[in-house]
JSON list of C-alpha atoms in Angstrom, two decimals:
[
{"chain": "F", "resi": 1, "resn": "MET", "atom": "CA", "xyz": [14.51, -11.08, -16.85]},
{"chain": "F", "resi": 2, "resn": "THR", "atom": "CA", "xyz": [11.42, -13.01, -17.75]},
{"chain": "F", "resi": 3, "resn": "ASP", "atom": "CA", "xyz": [8.39, -13.22, -15.46]},
{"chain": "F", "resi": 4, "resn": "SER", "atom": "CA", "xyz": [9.01, -16.91, -14.79]},
{"chain": "F", "resi": 5, "resn": "GLY", "atom": "CA", "xyz": [12.62, -16.28, -13.75]},
{"chain": "F", "resi": 6, "resn": "TRP", "atom": "CA", "xyz": [11.59, -13.41, -11.53]},
{"chain": "F", "resi": 7, "resn": "ALA", "atom": "CA", "xyz": [8.74, -15.38, -9.95]},
{"chain": "F", "resi": 8, "resn": "ALA", "atom": "CA", "xyz": [11.01, -18.37, -9.35]},
{"chain": "F", "resi": 9, "resn": "SER", "atom": "CA", "xyz": [13.56, -16.24, -7.50]},
{"chain": "F", "resi": 10, "resn": "TRP", "atom": "CA", "xyz": [10.95, -14.40, -5.40]},
{"chain": "F", "resi": 11, "resn": "PRO", "atom": "CA", "xyz": [7.90, -16.65, -5.08]},
{"chain": "F", "resi": 12, "resn": "ASP", "atom": "CA", "xyz": [6.24, -14.52, -2.37]},
{"chain": "F", "resi": 13, "resn": "THR", "atom": "CA", "xyz": [6.52, -11.31, -4.36]},
{"chain": "F", "resi": 14, "resn": "ALA", "atom": "CA", "xyz": [4.16, -9.95, -6.99]},
{"chain": "F", "resi": 15, "resn": "VAL", "atom": "CA", "xyz": [4.07, -6.78, -9.05]},
{"chain": "F", "resi": 16, "resn": "LEU", "atom": "CA", "xyz": [1.01, -5.15, -10.55]},
{"chain": "F", "resi": 17, "resn": "MET", "atom": "CA", "xyz": [1.45, -2.32, -13.04]},
{"chain": "F", "resi": 18, "resn": "LEU", "atom": "CA", "xyz": [-1.53, -0.31, -14.21]},
{"chain": "F", "resi": 19, "resn": "ALA", "atom": "CA", "xyz": [-1.32, 2.28, -16.97]},
{"chain": "F", "resi": 20, "resn": "VAL", "atom": "CA", "xyz": [-3.94, 4.92, -17.62]},
{"chain": "F", "resi": 21, "resn": "SER", "atom": "CA", "xyz": [-3.15, 5.32, -21.32]},
{"chain": "F", "resi": 22, "resn": "ASP", "atom": "CA", "xyz": [-1.52, 3.48, -24.22]},
{"chain": "F", "resi": 23, "resn": "ALA", "atom": "CA", "xyz": [1.70, 5.49, -23.94]},
{"chain": "F", "resi": 24, "resn": "PRO", "atom": "CA", "xyz": [1.89, 6.33, -20.25]},
{"chain": "F", "resi": 25, "resn": "ASP", "atom": "CA", "xyz": [4.20, 8.80, -18.68]},
{"chain": "F", "resi": 26, "resn": "LEU", "atom": "CA", "xyz": [6.08, 6.92, -15.94]},
{"chain": "F", "resi": 27, "resn": "ASP", "atom": "CA", "xyz": [4.42, 9.15, -13.33]},
{"chain": "F", "resi": 28, "resn": "ASP", "atom": "CA", "xyz": [1.00, 7.97, -14.56]},
{"chain": "F", "resi": 29, "resn": "VAL", "atom": "CA", "xyz": [1.77, 4.28, -14.01]},
{"chain": "F", "resi": 30, "resn": "LEU", "atom": "CA", "xyz": [0.69, 2.74, -10.74]},
{"chain": "F", "resi": 31, "resn": "THR", "atom": "CA", "xyz": [3.04, 0.03, -9.58]},
{"chain": "F", "resi": 32, "resn": "VAL", "atom": "CA", "xyz": [2.19, -2.25, -6.68]},
{"chain": "F", "resi": 33, "resn": "LEU", "atom": "CA", "xyz": [4.89, -4.52, -5.25]},
{"chain": "F", "resi": 34, "resn": "VAL", "atom": "CA", "xyz": [3.81, -7.13, -2.69]},
{"chain": "F", "resi": 35, "resn": "ARG", "atom": "CA", "xyz": [6.28, -8.74, -0.32]},
{"chain": "F", "resi": 36, "resn": "HIS", "atom": "CA", "xyz": [5.31, -11.23, 2.38]},
{"chain": "F", "resi": 37, "resn": "GLU", "atom": "CA", "xyz": [7.23, -10.48, 5.57]},
{"chain": "F", "resi": 38, "resn": "PRO", "atom": "CA", "xyz": [7.06, -12.73, 8.67]},
{"chain": "F", "resi": 39, "resn": "ASP", "atom": "CA", "xyz": [4.71, -10.40, 10.60]},
{"chain": "F", "resi": 40, "resn": "TYR", "atom": "CA", "xyz": [2.85, -8.57, 7.81]},
{"chain": "F", "resi": 41, "resn": "VAL", "atom": "CA", "xyz": [2.39, -8.16, 4.07]},
{"chain": "F", "resi": 42, "resn": "LEU", "atom": "CA", "xyz": [4.23, -5.13, 2.69]},
{"chain": "F", "resi": 43, "resn": "VAL", "atom": "CA", "xyz": [2.49, -3.43, -0.23]},
{"chain": "F", "resi": 44, "resn": "THR", "atom": "CA", "xyz": [4.76, -0.83, -1.85]},
{"chain": "F", "resi": 45, "resn": "VAL", "atom": "CA", "xyz": [2.79, 1.56, -4.04]},
{"chain": "F", "resi": 46, "resn": "ALA", "atom": "CA", "xyz": [4.45, 3.88, -6.57]},
{"chain": "F", "resi": 47, "resn": "GLY", "atom": "CA", "xyz": [3.06, 6.39, -9.07]},
{"chain": "F", "resi": 48, "resn": "GLU", "atom": "CA", "xyz": [-0.35, 8.04, -9.14]},
{"chain": "F", "resi": 49, "resn": "VAL", "atom": "CA", "xyz": [-3.28, 6.68, -7.16]},
{"chain": "F", "resi": 50, "resn": "ASP", "atom": "CA", "xyz": [-6.32, 8.30, -8.73]},
{"chain": "F", "resi": 51, "resn": "PHE", "atom": "CA", "xyz": [-9.78, 7.48, -10.08]},
{"chain": "F", "resi": 52, "resn": "ALA", "atom": "CA", "xyz": [-8.24, 5.61, -13.02]},
{"chain": "F", "resi": 53, "resn": "SER", "atom": "CA", "xyz": [-5.85, 3.41, -11.05]},
{"chain": "F", "resi": 54, "resn": "ALA", "atom": "CA", "xyz": [-7.82, 3.05, -7.80]},
{"chain": "F", "resi": 55, "resn": "PRO", "atom": "CA", "xyz": [-9.94, 0.04, -8.92]},
{"chain": "F", "resi": 56, "resn": "GLY", "atom": "CA", "xyz": [-6.85, -2.08, -9.60]},
{"chain": "F", "resi": 57, "resn": "LEU", "atom": "CA", "xyz": [-5.31, -1.13, -6.26]},
{"chain": "F", "resi": 58, "resn": "ARG", "atom": "CA", "xyz": [-8.62, -1.85, -4.50]},
{"chain": "F", "resi": 59, "resn": "GLU", "atom": "CA", "xyz": [-8.79, -5.32, -6.03]},
{"chain": "F", "resi": 60, "resn": "ARG", "atom": "CA", "xyz": [-5.23, -6.13, -4.97]},
{"chain": "F", "resi": 61, "resn": "LEU", "atom": "CA", "xyz": [-5.61, -4.80, -1.41]},
{"chain": "F", "resi": 62, "resn": "PHE", "atom": "CA", "xyz": [-8.95, -6.54, -0.90]},
{"chain": "F", "resi": 63, "resn": "THR", "atom": "CA", "xyz": [-7.48, -9.86, -2.03]},
{"chain": "F", "resi": 64, "resn": "LEU", "atom": "CA", "xyz": [-4.57, -9.45, 0.37]},
{"chain": "F", "resi": 65, "resn": "ALA", "atom": "CA", "xyz": [-6.85, -8.30, 3.23]},
{"chain": "F", "resi": 66, "resn": "ALA", "atom": "CA", "xyz": [-9.01, -11.41, 2.83]},
{"chain": "F", "resi": 67, "resn": "ALA", "atom": "CA", "xyz": [-6.01, -13.54, 3.89]},
{"chain": "F", "resi": 68, "resn": "GLY", "atom": "CA", "xyz": [-6.27, -12.11, 7.40]},
{"chain": "F", "resi": 69, "resn": "ARG", "atom": "CA", "xyz": [-2.64, -10.97, 7.69]},
{"chain": "F", "resi": 70, "resn": "PRO", "atom": "CA", "xyz": [-1.73, -7.43, 8.74]},
{"chain": "F", "resi": 71, "resn": "LEU", "atom": "CA", "xyz": [-1.10, -5.15, 5.76]},
{"chain": "F", "resi": 72, "resn": "VAL", "atom": "CA", "xyz": [1.39, -2.32, 5.51]},
{"chain": "F", "resi": 73, "resn": "ALA", "atom": "CA", "xyz": [1.00, 0.08, 2.58]},
{"chain": "F", "resi": 74, "resn": "ASP", "atom": "CA", "xyz": [4.22, 1.96, 1.82]},
{"chain": "F", "resi": 75, "resn": "LEU", "atom": "CA", "xyz": [3.22, 5.17, 0.03]},
{"chain": "F", "resi": 76, "resn": "ASP", "atom": "CA", "xyz": [6.64, 6.85, -0.04]},
{"chain": "F", "resi": 77, "resn": "ARG", "atom": "CA", "xyz": [6.82, 6.48, -3.84]},
{"chain": "F", "resi": 78, "resn": "VAL", "atom": "CA", "xyz": [3.31, 7.78, -4.49]},
{"chain": "F", "resi": 79, "resn": "SER", "atom": "CA", "xyz": [3.56, 10.97, -6.54]},
{"chain": "F", "resi": 80, "resn": "PHE", "atom": "CA", "xyz": [-0.16, 11.79, -6.33]},
{"chain": "F", "resi": 81, "resn": "ILE", "atom": "CA", "xyz": [-3.20, 10.48, -4.47]},
{"chain": "F", "resi": 82, "resn": "ASP", "atom": "CA", "xyz": [-6.76, 11.75, -4.76]},
{"chain": "F", "resi": 83, "resn": "ALA", "atom": "CA", "xyz": [-10.03, 11.04, -2.94]},
{"chain": "F", "resi": 84, "resn": "ALA", "atom": "CA", "xyz": [-10.48, 7.78, -4.85]},
{"chain": "F", "resi": 85, "resn": "GLY", "atom": "CA", "xyz": [-7.09, 6.57, -3.63]},
{"chain": "F", "resi": 86, "resn": "LEU", "atom": "CA", "xyz": [-7.81, 7.59, -0.05]},
{"chain": "F", "resi": 87, "resn": "GLY", "atom": "CA", "xyz": [-11.17, 5.81, -0.31]},
{"chain": "F", "resi": 88, "resn": "VAL", "atom": "CA", "xyz": [-9.42, 2.62, -1.42]},
{"chain": "F", "resi": 89, "resn": "LEU", "atom": "CA", "xyz": [-7.20, 2.74, 1.66]},
{"chain": "F", "resi": 90, "resn": "ALA", "atom": "CA", "xyz": [-10.17, 3.36, 3.98]},
{"chain": "F", "resi": 91, "resn": "ASP", "atom": "CA", "xyz": [-12.09, 0.48, 2.37]},
{"chain": "F", "resi": 92, "resn": "ALA", "atom": "CA", "xyz": [-9.05, -1.81, 2.55]},
{"chain": "F", "resi": 93, "resn": "ALA", "atom": "CA", "xyz": [-8.68, -1.01, 6.27]},
{"chain": "F", "resi": 94, "resn": "ARG", "atom": "CA", "xyz": [-12.31, -2.02, 6.83]},
{"chain": "F", "resi": 95, "resn": "GLN", "atom": "CA", "xyz": [-11.81, -5.16, 4.74]},
{"chain": "F", "resi": 96, "resn": "ALA", "atom": "CA", "xyz": [-8.71, -6.10, 6.73]},
{"chain": "F", "resi": 97, "resn": "ALA", "atom": "CA", "xyz": [-10.55, -5.52, 10.02]},
{"chain": "F", "resi": 98, "resn": "ALA", "atom": "CA", "xyz": [-13.42, -7.73, 8.83]},
{"chain": "F", "resi": 99, "resn": "HIS", "atom": "CA", "xyz": [-10.86, -10.54, 8.41]},
{"chain": "F", "resi": 100, "resn": "GLY", "atom": "CA", "xyz": [-9.20, -9.96, 11.80]},
{"chain": "F", "resi": 101, "resn": "ALA", "atom": "CA", "xyz": [-6.26, -7.98, 10.45]},
{"chain": "F", "resi": 102, "resn": "SER", "atom": "CA", "xyz": [-5.24, -4.33, 10.08]},
{"chain": "F", "resi": 103, "resn": "LEU", "atom": "CA", "xyz": [-3.86, -1.84, 7.58]},
{"chain": "F", "resi": 104, "resn": "ARG", "atom": "CA", "xyz": [-1.10, 0.61, 8.42]},
{"chain": "F", "resi": 105, "resn": "VAL", "atom": "CA", "xyz": [0.37, 3.21, 6.10]},
{"chain": "F", "resi": 106, "resn": "VAL", "atom": "CA", "xyz": [4.02, 4.20, 5.88]},
{"chain": "F", "resi": 107, "resn": "CYS", "atom": "CA", "xyz": [4.66, 7.59, 4.37]},
{"chain": "F", "resi": 108, "resn": "ALA", "atom": "CA", "xyz": [7.33, 10.18, 4.99]},
{"chain": "F", "resi": 109, "resn": "ARG", "atom": "CA", "xyz": [5.92, 12.56, 2.33]},
{"chain": "F", "resi": 110, "resn": "ARG", "atom": "CA", "xyz": [4.46, 15.56, 4.11]},
{"chain": "F", "resi": 111, "resn": "ARG", "atom": "CA", "xyz": [1.84, 16.25, 1.44]},
{"chain": "F", "resi": 112, "resn": "VAL", "atom": "CA", "xyz": [0.40, 12.76, 1.54]},
{"chain": "F", "resi": 113, "resn": "ARG", "atom": "CA", "xyz": [0.47, 12.62, 5.35]},
{"chain": "F", "resi": 114, "resn": "ARG", "atom": "CA", "xyz": [-1.31, 15.97, 5.44]},
{"chain": "F", "resi": 115, "resn": "LEU", "atom": "CA", "xyz": [-4.18, 14.53, 3.35]},
{"chain": "F", "resi": 116, "resn": "PHE", "atom": "CA", "xyz": [-4.64, 11.79, 5.93]},
{"chain": "F", "resi": 117, "resn": "GLY", "atom": "CA", "xyz": [-4.92, 14.43, 8.65]},
{"chain": "F", "resi": 118, "resn": "LEU", "atom": "CA", "xyz": [-7.23, 16.75, 6.70]},
{"chain": "F", "resi": 119, "resn": "THR", "atom": "CA", "xyz": [-9.63, 13.94, 5.86]},
{"chain": "F", "resi": 120, "resn": "GLN", "atom": "CA", "xyz": [-9.24, 12.38, 9.34]},
{"chain": "F", "resi": 121, "resn": "LEU", "atom": "CA", "xyz": [-8.37, 9.11, 7.64]},
{"chain": "F", "resi": 122, "resn": "ASP", "atom": "CA", "xyz": [-5.41, 8.92, 10.01]},
{"chain": "F", "resi": 123, "resn": "GLN", "atom": "CA", "xyz": [-7.91, 8.10, 12.78]},
{"chain": "F", "resi": 124, "resn": "ALA", "atom": "CA", "xyz": [-8.99, 4.92, 10.96]},
{"chain": "F", "resi": 125, "resn": "VAL", "atom": "CA", "xyz": [-5.68, 4.04, 9.29]},
{"chain": "F", "resi": 126, "resn": "PRO", "atom": "CA", "xyz": [-2.53, 4.54, 11.38]},
{"chain": "F", "resi": 127, "resn": "VAL", "atom": "CA", "xyz": [0.14, 6.49, 9.48]},
{"chain": "F", "resi": 128, "resn": "VAL", "atom": "CA", "xyz": [3.81, 6.27, 10.41]},
{"chain": "F", "resi": 129, "resn": "ALA", "atom": "CA", "xyz": [6.82, 7.95, 8.86]},
{"chain": "F", "resi": 130, "resn": "SER", "atom": "CA", "xyz": [9.01, 4.89, 8.39]},
{"chain": "F", "resi": 131, "resn": "LEU", "atom": "CA", "xyz": [8.96, 1.15, 7.96]},
{"chain": "F", "resi": 132, "resn": "ALA", "atom": "CA", "xyz": [11.12, 0.89, 11.10]},
{"chain": "F", "resi": 133, "resn": "GLU", "atom": "CA", "xyz": [8.15, 2.21, 13.14]},
{"chain": "F", "resi": 134, "resn": "VAL", "atom": "CA", "xyz": [5.97, -0.57, 11.71]},
{"chain": "F", "resi": 135, "resn": "GLN", "atom": "CA", "xyz": [8.60, -3.19, 12.50]},
{"chain": "F", "resi": 136, "resn": "VAL", "atom": "CA", "xyz": [8.84, -1.98, 16.11]},
{"chain": "F", "resi": 137, "resn": "ALA", "atom": "CA", "xyz": [5.04, -2.09, 16.45]},
{"chain": "F", "resi": 138, "resn": "ALA", "atom": "CA", "xyz": [4.89, -5.57, 14.87]},
{"chain": "F", "resi": 139, "resn": "GLY", "atom": "CA", "xyz": [7.51, -6.79, 17.34]},
{"chain": "F", "resi": 140, "resn": "ALA", "atom": "CA", "xyz": [5.55, -5.33, 20.25]},
{"chain": "F", "resi": 141, "resn": "ASP", "atom": "CA", "xyz": [2.33, -6.94, 18.95]},
{"chain": "F", "resi": 142, "resn": "ALA", "atom": "CA", "xyz": [4.09, -10.32, 18.72]},
{"chain": "F", "resi": 143, "resn": "GLU", "atom": "CA", "xyz": [5.38, -10.04, 22.30]},
{"chain": "F", "resi": 144, "resn": "ALA", "atom": "CA", "xyz": [1.88, -9.16, 23.58]},
{"chain": "F", "resi": 145, "resn": "VAL", "atom": "CA", "xyz": [0.47, -12.43, 22.22]}
]
């Protein structure tokens, strides 16, 4: 399917693929899928989030955060994340807060969740195990308004 056909069928969705080499291994490619939900923007991240791919992810998250809508980063398909990737998420949470929004992370992977705990990033960026938990929280936030 061509980009124009894909964009026409899903106008609120965008994909960003970043490769770290000319002939990347699929695990080395960072893919970012953005989907605009009624209560938040879902950013599904797949692949490796490291010093090479972090700048592209930072740019995308900062652009989305500037819109002032809550962001949800789904990291279930992330095969690796390093300090640069965690830093991007911390910075994106601050950027979202500066625009009156928030960033939440969805991740069922124990290794990734453990990094959030070890670095205490989970105190600044809420981490939940499933998208259903985010949807329940978004519904509760909407009722509180």
